[in-house]
Short mmCIF file of C-alpha atoms in Angstrom, two decimals:
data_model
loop_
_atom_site.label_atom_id
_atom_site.label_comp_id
_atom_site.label_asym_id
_atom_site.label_seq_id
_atom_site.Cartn_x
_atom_site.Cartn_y
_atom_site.Cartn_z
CA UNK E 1 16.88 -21.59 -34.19
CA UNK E 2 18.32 -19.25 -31.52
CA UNK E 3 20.76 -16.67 -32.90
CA UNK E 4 23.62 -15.04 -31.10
CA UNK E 5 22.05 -12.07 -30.77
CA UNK E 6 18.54 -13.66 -29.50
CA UNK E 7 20.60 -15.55 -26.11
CA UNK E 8 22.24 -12.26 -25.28
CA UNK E 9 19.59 -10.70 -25.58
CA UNK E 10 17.56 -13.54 -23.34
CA UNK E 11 20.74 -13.65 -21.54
CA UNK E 12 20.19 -9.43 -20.63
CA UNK E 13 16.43 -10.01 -19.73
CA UNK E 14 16.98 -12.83 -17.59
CA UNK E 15 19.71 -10.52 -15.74
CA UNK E 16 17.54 -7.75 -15.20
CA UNK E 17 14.25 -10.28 -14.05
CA UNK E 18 16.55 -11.46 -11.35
CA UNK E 19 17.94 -8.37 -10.46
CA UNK E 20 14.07 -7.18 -9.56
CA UNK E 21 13.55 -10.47 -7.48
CA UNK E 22 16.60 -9.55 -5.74
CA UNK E 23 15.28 -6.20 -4.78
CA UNK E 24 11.93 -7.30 -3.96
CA UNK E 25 10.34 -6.05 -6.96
CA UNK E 26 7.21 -7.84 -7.96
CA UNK E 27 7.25 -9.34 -11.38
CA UNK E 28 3.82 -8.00 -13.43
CA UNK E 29 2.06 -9.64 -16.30
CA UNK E 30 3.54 -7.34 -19.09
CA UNK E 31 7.13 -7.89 -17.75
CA UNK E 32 9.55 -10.18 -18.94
CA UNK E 33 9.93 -13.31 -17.48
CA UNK E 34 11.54 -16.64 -17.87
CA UNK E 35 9.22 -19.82 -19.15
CA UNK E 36 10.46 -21.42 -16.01
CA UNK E 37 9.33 -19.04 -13.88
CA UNK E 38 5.59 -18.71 -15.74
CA UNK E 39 4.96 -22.52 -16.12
CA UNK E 40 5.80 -22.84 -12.39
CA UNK E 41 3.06 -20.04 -11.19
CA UNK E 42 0.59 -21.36 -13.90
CA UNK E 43 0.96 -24.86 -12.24
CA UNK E 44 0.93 -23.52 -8.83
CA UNK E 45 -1.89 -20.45 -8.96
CA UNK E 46 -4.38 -22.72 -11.14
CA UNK E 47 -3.96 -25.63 -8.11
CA UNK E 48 -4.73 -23.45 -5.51
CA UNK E 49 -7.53 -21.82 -7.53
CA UNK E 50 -9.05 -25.61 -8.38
CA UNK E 51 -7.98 -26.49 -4.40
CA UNK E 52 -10.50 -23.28 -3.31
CA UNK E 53 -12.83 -24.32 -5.41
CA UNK E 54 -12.90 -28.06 -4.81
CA UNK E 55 -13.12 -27.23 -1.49
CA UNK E 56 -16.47 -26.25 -1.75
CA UNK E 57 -17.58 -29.82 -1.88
CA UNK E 58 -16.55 -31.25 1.65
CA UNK E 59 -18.48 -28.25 3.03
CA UNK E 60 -21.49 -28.17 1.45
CA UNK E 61 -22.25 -31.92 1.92
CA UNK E 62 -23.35 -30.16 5.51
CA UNK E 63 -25.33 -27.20 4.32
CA UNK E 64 -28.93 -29.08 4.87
CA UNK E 65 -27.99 -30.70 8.56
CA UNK E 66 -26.03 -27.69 10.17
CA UNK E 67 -27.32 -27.76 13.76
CA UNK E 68 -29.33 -24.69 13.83
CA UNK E 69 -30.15 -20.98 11.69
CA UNK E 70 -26.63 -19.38 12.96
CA UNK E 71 -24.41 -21.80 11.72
CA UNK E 72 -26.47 -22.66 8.77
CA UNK E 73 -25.46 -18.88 7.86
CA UNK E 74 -22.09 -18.84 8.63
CA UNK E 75 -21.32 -22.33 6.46
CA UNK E 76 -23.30 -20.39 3.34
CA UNK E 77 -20.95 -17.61 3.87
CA UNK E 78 -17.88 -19.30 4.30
CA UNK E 79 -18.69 -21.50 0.86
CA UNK E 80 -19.33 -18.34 -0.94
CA UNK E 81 -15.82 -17.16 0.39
CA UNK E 82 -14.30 -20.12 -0.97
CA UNK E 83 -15.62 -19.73 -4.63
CA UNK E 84 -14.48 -16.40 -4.14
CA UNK E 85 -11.33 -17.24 -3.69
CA UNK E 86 -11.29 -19.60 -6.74
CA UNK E 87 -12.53 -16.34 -8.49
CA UNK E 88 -9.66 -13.89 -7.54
CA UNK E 89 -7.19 -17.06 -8.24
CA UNK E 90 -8.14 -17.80 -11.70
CA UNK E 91 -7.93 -14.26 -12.57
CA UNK E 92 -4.05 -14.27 -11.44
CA UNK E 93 -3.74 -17.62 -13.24
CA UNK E 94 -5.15 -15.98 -16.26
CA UNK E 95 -2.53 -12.94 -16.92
CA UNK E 96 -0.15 -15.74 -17.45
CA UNK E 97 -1.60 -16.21 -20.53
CA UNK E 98 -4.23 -19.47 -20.47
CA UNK E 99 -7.21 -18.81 -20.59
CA UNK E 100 -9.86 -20.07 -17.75
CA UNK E 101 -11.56 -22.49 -19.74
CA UNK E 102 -8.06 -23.89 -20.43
CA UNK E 103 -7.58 -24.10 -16.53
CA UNK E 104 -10.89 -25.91 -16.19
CA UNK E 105 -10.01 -28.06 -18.93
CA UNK E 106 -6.93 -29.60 -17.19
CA UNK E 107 -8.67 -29.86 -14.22
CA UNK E 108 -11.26 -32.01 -15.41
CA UNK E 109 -8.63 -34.65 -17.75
CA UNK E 110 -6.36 -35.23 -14.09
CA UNK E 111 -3.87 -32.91 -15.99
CA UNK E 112 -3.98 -30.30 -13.11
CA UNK E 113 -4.16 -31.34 -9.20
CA UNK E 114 -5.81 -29.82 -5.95
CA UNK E 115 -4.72 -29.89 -2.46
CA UNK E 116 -5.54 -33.84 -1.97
CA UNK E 117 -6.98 -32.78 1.71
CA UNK E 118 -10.13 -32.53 -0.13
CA UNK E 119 -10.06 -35.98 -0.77
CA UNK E 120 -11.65 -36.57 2.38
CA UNK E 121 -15.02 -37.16 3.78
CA UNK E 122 -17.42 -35.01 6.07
CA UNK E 123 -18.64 -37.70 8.31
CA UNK E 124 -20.10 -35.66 11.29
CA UNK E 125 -21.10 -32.07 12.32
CA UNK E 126 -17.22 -31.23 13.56
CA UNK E 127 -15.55 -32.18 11.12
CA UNK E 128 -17.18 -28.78 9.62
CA UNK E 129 -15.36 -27.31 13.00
CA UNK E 130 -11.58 -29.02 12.44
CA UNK E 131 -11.84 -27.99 8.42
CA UNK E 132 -12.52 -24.40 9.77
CA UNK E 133 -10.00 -24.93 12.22
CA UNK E 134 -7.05 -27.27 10.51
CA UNK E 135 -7.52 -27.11 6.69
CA UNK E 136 -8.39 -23.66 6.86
CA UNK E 137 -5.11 -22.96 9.84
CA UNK E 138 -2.79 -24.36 7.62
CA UNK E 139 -4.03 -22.57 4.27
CA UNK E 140 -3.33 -19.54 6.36
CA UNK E 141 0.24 -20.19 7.13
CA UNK E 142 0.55 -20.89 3.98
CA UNK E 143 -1.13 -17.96 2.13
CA UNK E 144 0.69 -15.42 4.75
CA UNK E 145 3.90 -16.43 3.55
CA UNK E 146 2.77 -16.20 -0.11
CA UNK E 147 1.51 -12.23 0.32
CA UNK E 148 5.37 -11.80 -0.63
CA UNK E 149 5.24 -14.14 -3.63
CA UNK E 150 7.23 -11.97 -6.57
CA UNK E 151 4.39 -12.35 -8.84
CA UNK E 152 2.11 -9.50 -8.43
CA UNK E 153 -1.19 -10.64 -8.78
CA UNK E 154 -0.74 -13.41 -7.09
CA UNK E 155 0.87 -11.63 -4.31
CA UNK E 156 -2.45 -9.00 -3.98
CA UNK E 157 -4.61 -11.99 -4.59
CA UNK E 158 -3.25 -13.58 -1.26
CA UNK E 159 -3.86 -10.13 0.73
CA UNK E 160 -7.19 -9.64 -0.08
CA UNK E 161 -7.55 -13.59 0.54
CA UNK E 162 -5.80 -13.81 3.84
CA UNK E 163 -8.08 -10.71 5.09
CA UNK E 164 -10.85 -12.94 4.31
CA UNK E 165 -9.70 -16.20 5.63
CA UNK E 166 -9.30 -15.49 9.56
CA UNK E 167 -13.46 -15.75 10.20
CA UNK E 168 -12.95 -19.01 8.57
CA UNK E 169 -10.21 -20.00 10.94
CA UNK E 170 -12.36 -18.89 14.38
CA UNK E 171 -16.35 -20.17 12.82
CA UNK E 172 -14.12 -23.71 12.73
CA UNK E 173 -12.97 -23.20 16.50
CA UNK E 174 -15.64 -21.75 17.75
CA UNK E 175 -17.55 -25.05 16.69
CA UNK E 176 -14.95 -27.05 18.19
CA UNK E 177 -14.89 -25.49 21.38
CA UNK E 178 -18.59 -25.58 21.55
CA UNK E 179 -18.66 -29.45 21.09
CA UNK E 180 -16.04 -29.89 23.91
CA UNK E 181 -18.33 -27.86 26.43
CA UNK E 182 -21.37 -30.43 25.50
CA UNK E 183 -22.49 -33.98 25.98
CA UNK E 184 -19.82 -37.05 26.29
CA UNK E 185 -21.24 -37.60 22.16
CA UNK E 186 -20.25 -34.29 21.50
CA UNK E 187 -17.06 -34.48 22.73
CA UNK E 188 -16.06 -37.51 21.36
CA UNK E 189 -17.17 -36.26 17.57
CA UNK E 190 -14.87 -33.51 18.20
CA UNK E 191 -12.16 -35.92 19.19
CA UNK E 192 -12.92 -38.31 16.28
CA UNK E 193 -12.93 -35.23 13.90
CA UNK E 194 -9.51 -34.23 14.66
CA UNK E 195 -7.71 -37.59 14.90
CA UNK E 196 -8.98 -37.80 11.21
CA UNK E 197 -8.37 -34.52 9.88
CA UNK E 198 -5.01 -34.17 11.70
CA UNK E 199 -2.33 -35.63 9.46
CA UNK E 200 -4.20 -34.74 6.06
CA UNK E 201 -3.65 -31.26 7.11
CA UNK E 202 -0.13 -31.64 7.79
CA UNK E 203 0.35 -32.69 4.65
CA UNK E 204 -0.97 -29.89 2.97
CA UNK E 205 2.14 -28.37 3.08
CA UNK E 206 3.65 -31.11 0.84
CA UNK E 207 6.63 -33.24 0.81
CA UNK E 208 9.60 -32.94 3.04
CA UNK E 209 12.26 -30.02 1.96
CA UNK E 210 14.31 -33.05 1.15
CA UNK E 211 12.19 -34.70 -1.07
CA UNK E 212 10.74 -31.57 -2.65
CA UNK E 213 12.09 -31.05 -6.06
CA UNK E 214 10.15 -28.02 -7.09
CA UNK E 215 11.18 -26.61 -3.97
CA UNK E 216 14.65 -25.34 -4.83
CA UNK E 217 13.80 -23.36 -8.22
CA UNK E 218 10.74 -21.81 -6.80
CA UNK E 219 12.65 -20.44 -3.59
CA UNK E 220 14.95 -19.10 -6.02
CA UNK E 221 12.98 -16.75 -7.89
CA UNK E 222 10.59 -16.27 -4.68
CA UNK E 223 7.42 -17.43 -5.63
CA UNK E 224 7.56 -19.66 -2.72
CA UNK E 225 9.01 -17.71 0.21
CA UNK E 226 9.51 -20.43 3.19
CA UNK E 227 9.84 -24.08 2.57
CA UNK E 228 7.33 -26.59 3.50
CA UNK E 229 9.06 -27.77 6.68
CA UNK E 230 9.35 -24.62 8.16
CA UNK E 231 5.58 -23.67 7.46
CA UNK E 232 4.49 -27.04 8.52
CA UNK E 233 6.28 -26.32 11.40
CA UNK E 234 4.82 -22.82 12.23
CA UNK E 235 1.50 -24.56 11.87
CA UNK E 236 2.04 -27.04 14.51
CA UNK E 237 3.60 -24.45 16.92
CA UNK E 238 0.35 -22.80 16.49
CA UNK E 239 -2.18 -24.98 16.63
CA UNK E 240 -1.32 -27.60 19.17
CA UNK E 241 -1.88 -25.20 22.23
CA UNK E 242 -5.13 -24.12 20.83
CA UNK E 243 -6.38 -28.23 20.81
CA UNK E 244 -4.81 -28.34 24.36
CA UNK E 245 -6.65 -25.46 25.67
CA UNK E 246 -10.00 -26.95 24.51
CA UNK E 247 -9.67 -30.54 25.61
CA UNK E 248 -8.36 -32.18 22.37
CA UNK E 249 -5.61 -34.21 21.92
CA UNK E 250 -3.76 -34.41 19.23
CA UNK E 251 -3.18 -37.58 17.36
CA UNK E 252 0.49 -37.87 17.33
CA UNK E 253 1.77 -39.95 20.14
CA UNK E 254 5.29 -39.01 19.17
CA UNK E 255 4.48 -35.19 19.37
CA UNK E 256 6.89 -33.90 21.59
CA UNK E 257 7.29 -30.13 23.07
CA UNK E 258 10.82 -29.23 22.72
CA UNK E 259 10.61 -25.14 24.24
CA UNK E 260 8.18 -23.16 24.80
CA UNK E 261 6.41 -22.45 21.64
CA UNK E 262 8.15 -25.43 19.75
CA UNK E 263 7.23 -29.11 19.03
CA UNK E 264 8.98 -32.13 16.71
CA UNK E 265 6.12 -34.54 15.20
CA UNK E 266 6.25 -38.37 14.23
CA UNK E 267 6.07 -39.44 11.10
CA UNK E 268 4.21 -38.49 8.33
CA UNK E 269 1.89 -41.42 6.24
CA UNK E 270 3.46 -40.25 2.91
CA UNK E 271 2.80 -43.41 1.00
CA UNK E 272 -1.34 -42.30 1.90
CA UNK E 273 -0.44 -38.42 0.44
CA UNK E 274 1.27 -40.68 -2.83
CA UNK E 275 -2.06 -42.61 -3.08
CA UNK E 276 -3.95 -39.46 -2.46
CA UNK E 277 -2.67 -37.24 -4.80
CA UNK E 278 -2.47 -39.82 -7.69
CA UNK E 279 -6.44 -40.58 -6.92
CA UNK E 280 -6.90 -42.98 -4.90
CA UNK E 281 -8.25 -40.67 -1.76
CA UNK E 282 -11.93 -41.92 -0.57
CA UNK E 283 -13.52 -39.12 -2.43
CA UNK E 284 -11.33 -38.39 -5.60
CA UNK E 285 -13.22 -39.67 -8.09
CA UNK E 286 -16.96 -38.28 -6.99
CA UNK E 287 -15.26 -35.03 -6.40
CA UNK E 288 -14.04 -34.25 -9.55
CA UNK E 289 -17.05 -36.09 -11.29
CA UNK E 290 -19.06 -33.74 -9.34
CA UNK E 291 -17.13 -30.93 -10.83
CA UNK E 292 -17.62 -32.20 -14.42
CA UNK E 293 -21.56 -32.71 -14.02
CA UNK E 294 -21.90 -29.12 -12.44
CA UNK E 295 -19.86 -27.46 -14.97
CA UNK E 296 -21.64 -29.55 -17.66
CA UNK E 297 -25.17 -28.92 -16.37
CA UNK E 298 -24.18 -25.06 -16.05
CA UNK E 299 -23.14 -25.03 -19.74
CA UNK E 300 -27.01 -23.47 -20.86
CA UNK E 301 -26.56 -20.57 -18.65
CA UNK E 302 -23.43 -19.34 -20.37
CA UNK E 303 -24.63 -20.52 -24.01
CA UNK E 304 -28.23 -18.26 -22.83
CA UNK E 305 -25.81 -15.15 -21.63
CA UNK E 306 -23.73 -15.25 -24.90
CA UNK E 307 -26.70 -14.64 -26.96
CA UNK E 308 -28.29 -12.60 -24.49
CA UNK E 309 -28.90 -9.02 -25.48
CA UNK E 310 -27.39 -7.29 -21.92
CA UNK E 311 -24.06 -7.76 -23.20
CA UNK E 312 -24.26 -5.25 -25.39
CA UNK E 313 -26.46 -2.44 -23.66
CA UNK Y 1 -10.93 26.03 -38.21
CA UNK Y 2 -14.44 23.39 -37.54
CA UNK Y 3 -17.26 24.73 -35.60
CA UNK Y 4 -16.74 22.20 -33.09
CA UNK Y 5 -13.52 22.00 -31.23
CA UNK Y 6 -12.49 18.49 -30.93
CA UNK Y 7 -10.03 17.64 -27.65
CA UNK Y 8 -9.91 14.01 -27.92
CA UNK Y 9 -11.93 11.29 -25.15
CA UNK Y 10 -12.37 10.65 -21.28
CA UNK Y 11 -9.85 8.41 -19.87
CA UNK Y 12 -9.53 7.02 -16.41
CA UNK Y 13 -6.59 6.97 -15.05
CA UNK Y 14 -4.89 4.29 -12.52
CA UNK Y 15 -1.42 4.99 -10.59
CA UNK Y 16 0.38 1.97 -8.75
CA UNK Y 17 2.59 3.65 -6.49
CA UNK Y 18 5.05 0.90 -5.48
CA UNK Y 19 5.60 -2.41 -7.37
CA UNK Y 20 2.75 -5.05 -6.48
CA UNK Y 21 0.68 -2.90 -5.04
CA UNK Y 22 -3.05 -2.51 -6.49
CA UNK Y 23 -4.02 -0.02 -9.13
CA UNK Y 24 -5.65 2.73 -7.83
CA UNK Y 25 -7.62 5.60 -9.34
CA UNK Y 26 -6.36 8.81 -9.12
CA UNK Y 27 -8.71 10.82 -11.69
CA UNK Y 28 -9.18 11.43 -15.43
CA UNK Y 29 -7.05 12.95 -18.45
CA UNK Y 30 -7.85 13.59 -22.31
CA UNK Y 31 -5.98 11.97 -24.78
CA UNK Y 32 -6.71 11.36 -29.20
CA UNK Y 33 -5.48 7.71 -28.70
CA UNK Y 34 -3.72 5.15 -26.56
CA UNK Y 35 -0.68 6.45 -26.58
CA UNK Y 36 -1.67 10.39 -26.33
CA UNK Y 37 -4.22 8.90 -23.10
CA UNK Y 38 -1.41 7.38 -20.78
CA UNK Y 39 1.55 9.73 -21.92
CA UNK Y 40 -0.71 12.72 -21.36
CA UNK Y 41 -1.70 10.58 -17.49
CA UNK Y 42 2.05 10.31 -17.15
CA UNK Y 43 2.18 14.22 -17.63
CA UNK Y 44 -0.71 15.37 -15.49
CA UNK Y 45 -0.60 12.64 -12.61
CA UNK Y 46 3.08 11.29 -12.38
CA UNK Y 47 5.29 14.69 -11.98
CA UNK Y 48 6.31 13.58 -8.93
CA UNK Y 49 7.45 9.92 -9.11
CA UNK Y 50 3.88 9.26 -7.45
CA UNK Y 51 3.88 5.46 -9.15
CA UNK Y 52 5.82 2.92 -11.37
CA UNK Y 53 2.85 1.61 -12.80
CA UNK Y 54 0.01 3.41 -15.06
CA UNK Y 55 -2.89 2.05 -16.36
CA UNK Y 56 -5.44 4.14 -18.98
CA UNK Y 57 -8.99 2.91 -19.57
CA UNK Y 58 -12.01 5.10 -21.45
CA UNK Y 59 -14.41 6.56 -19.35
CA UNK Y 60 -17.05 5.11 -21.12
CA UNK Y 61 -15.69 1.95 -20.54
CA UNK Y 62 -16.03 2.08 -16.95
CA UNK Y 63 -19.29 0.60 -15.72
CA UNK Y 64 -20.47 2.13 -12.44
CA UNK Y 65 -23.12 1.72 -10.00
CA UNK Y 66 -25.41 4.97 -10.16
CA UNK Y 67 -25.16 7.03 -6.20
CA UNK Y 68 -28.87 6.57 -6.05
CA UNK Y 69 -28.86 3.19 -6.26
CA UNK Y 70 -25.91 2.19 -4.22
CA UNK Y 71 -27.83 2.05 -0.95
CA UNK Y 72 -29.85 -1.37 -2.89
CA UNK Y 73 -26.71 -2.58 -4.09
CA UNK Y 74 -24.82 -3.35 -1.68
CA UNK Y 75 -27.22 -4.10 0.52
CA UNK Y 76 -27.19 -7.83 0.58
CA UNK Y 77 -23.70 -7.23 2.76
CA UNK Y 78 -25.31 -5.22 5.48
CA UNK Y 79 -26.36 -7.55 7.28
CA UNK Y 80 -24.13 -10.50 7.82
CA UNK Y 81 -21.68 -9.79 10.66
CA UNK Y 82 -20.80 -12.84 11.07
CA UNK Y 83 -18.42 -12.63 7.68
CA UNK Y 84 -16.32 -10.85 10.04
CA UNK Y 85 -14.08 -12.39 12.56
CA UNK Y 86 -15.27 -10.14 15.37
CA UNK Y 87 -18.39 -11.81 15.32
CA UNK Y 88 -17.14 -15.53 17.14
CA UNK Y 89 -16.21 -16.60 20.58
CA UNK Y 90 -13.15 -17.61 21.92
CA UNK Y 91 -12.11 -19.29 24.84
CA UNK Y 92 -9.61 -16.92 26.91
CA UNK Y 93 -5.80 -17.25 26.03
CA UNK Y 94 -6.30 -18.57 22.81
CA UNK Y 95 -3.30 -17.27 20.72
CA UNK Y 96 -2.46 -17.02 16.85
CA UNK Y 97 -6.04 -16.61 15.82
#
């Protein structure tokens, strides 16, 4: 039972939390904070950790059949990145106070999601180029916003990530642009590559502001700092000049330029993000089986380091 | 009196000068326990208001990579440029990239 004293006392600390948010302080691990405010960055830092890490899988179905030595490289590197990523994530997620195998846990019983653009298959050579390029884009609007996210480690998390992320964004290009300069085939992968990877990455940025309910609350105590209309927006602003000045079009017929630098969209398919993200996507269920097997088949190597004797040298 | 004066462990210690900004090391203090270690940090490295974070570890607890060998190390890094995004091409007036 709550006391008096206990709710003014909770009433004092929840003062003082939101008088730091106010003045741009960054909340840290050992500081108070409301269970509101800590479920919502467990649920949100753990799905972008799982998103990083899930997007491994997409990429790496290309690994074997990149075109030649060069990009064979750059793909290896890129992956690594991604796990990386996953890596610094978790660790956020983890001053919260769950633990990692906790994370992984609700991963693999559907409890915790992953950006559904993941969802999707890798069907030819570019669409290596328009995840580089899209997926990868629109991660970056996103991330850039969240380097002011009022939870500390989360917020350093996203500077070091964003640093990392902008080869990712020009490998992707650069492999589109080369596929427009080469045969009709070529050029008609490319095309084919973006009319399918288009939309998915649009929706990345999640529902409409108006049918957002998290939205609100998370603005609020700025762990979200722009709403997902205005960075789907910034995205589009962005990226439809660079298709144009390659040769692709992009698949909206309703896309419309409004100024210079600005554009309104059509529609958005949300009843396929619905079926998407409750896991019906084309590759939900082997992704996350994948997941399971690889974490189950890596189980010996922790069991062996556990007993190893390097731990305690 | 013992033979042996005793002046307590080697702790590293880590100032973050502005909220949310990274930990960084700033050098090494003595302290008999936890709370002698960071109060004694806050005394020798935070006169100044130089941070509004402090972090203590032991010395020994830090594990390092020996100068000698850091050339072998890192070197696995040396020689892939193209993890930097100076390495691609672009095609002229490409913008917010």
């Amino acid at each position: 039972m709550t006391t008096k004293l206990e709710s003014a006392q909770t009433a004092e600390l929840l003062a003082d939390f939101e008088k730091k948010i106010n003045a741009e302080i960054k909340i840290e691990p050992s500081d108070w904070m409301p269970d509101a405010y800590r479920q919502h960055l467990i649920r949100q830092i753990s799905q972008h950790a799982h998103s990083e890490v899930i997007g491994m899988q997409p990429e790496a179905n290309w690994i074997t059949r990149a075109p030649s030595l060069r990009s064979k490289k750059i793909l290896l590197a890129k992956i690594q990145d991604e796990g990386g990523h996953g890596l610094y994530l978790y660790s956020a997620a983890e001053t919260l106070g769950v633990s990692r195998e906790q994370y992984i846990a609700w991963l693999h019983q559907g409890k915790a999601k992953y950006a559904s653009v993941f969802n999707y298959p890798t069907l030819n050579w570019a669409d290596i180029g328009a995840i580089g390029w899209l997926v990868d884009g629109a991660a970056i609007v996103n991330q850039v916003s969240l380097q002011r996210t009022s939870y500390g480690p989360y917020s350093r998390a996203m500077v070091r990530i964003c640093k990392e992320e902008s080869f990712h964004q020009r490998q992707g290009y650069e492999i589109m642009w080369r596929m427009m300069q080469g045969t009709n085939d070529q050029q008609r992968m490319a095309q084919d590559a973006i009319d399918r990877w288009w939309w998915p990455a649009l929706m990345m940025f999640g529902p409409h502001d108006s049918d957002s309910p998290r939205t609100s609350h998370a603005m609020l105590w700025k762990i979200k700092r722009e709403s997902n209309d205005v960075l789907r927006e910034k995205f589009i602003n962005k990226t439809v000049p660079q298709s144009e000045l390659i040769g692709l079009k992009v698949p909206d017929p309703n896309l419309k330029k409004i100024s210079d630098e600005t554009y309104t969209h059509g529609d958005i398919n949300w009843e396929e993000f619905r079926q998407v993200i409750n896991g019906n996507g084309p590759c939900n269920q082997e992704r996350l089986e994948h997941h399971i097997r690889a974490h189950r088949e890596g189980a010996w190597v922790r069991e062996a380091a556990l007993q190893s004797d390097f731990r305690n040298q | 009196m013992k033979a042996i004066d005793n002046q307590g462990e080697l702790w590293e210690v880590f100032i973050q000068s502005k909220p949310g900004q990274s930990f960084k090391h700033a050098g090494s203090v003595h302290g008999f326990d936890k709370d002698n270690a960071i109060e004694n940090a806050r005394d020798t490295y935070t006169r100044r208001n130089e941070g509004t974070g402090l972090w203590v570890v032991q010395s020994k607890e830090i594990i390092a990579v020996a100068l000698n060998e850091s050339d072998y190390f890192f070197e696995p890094a040396t020689d892939k440029i193209y993890r930097h995004p100076t390495f691609y091409n672009l095609p002229e007036g490409v913008t917010h990239m």
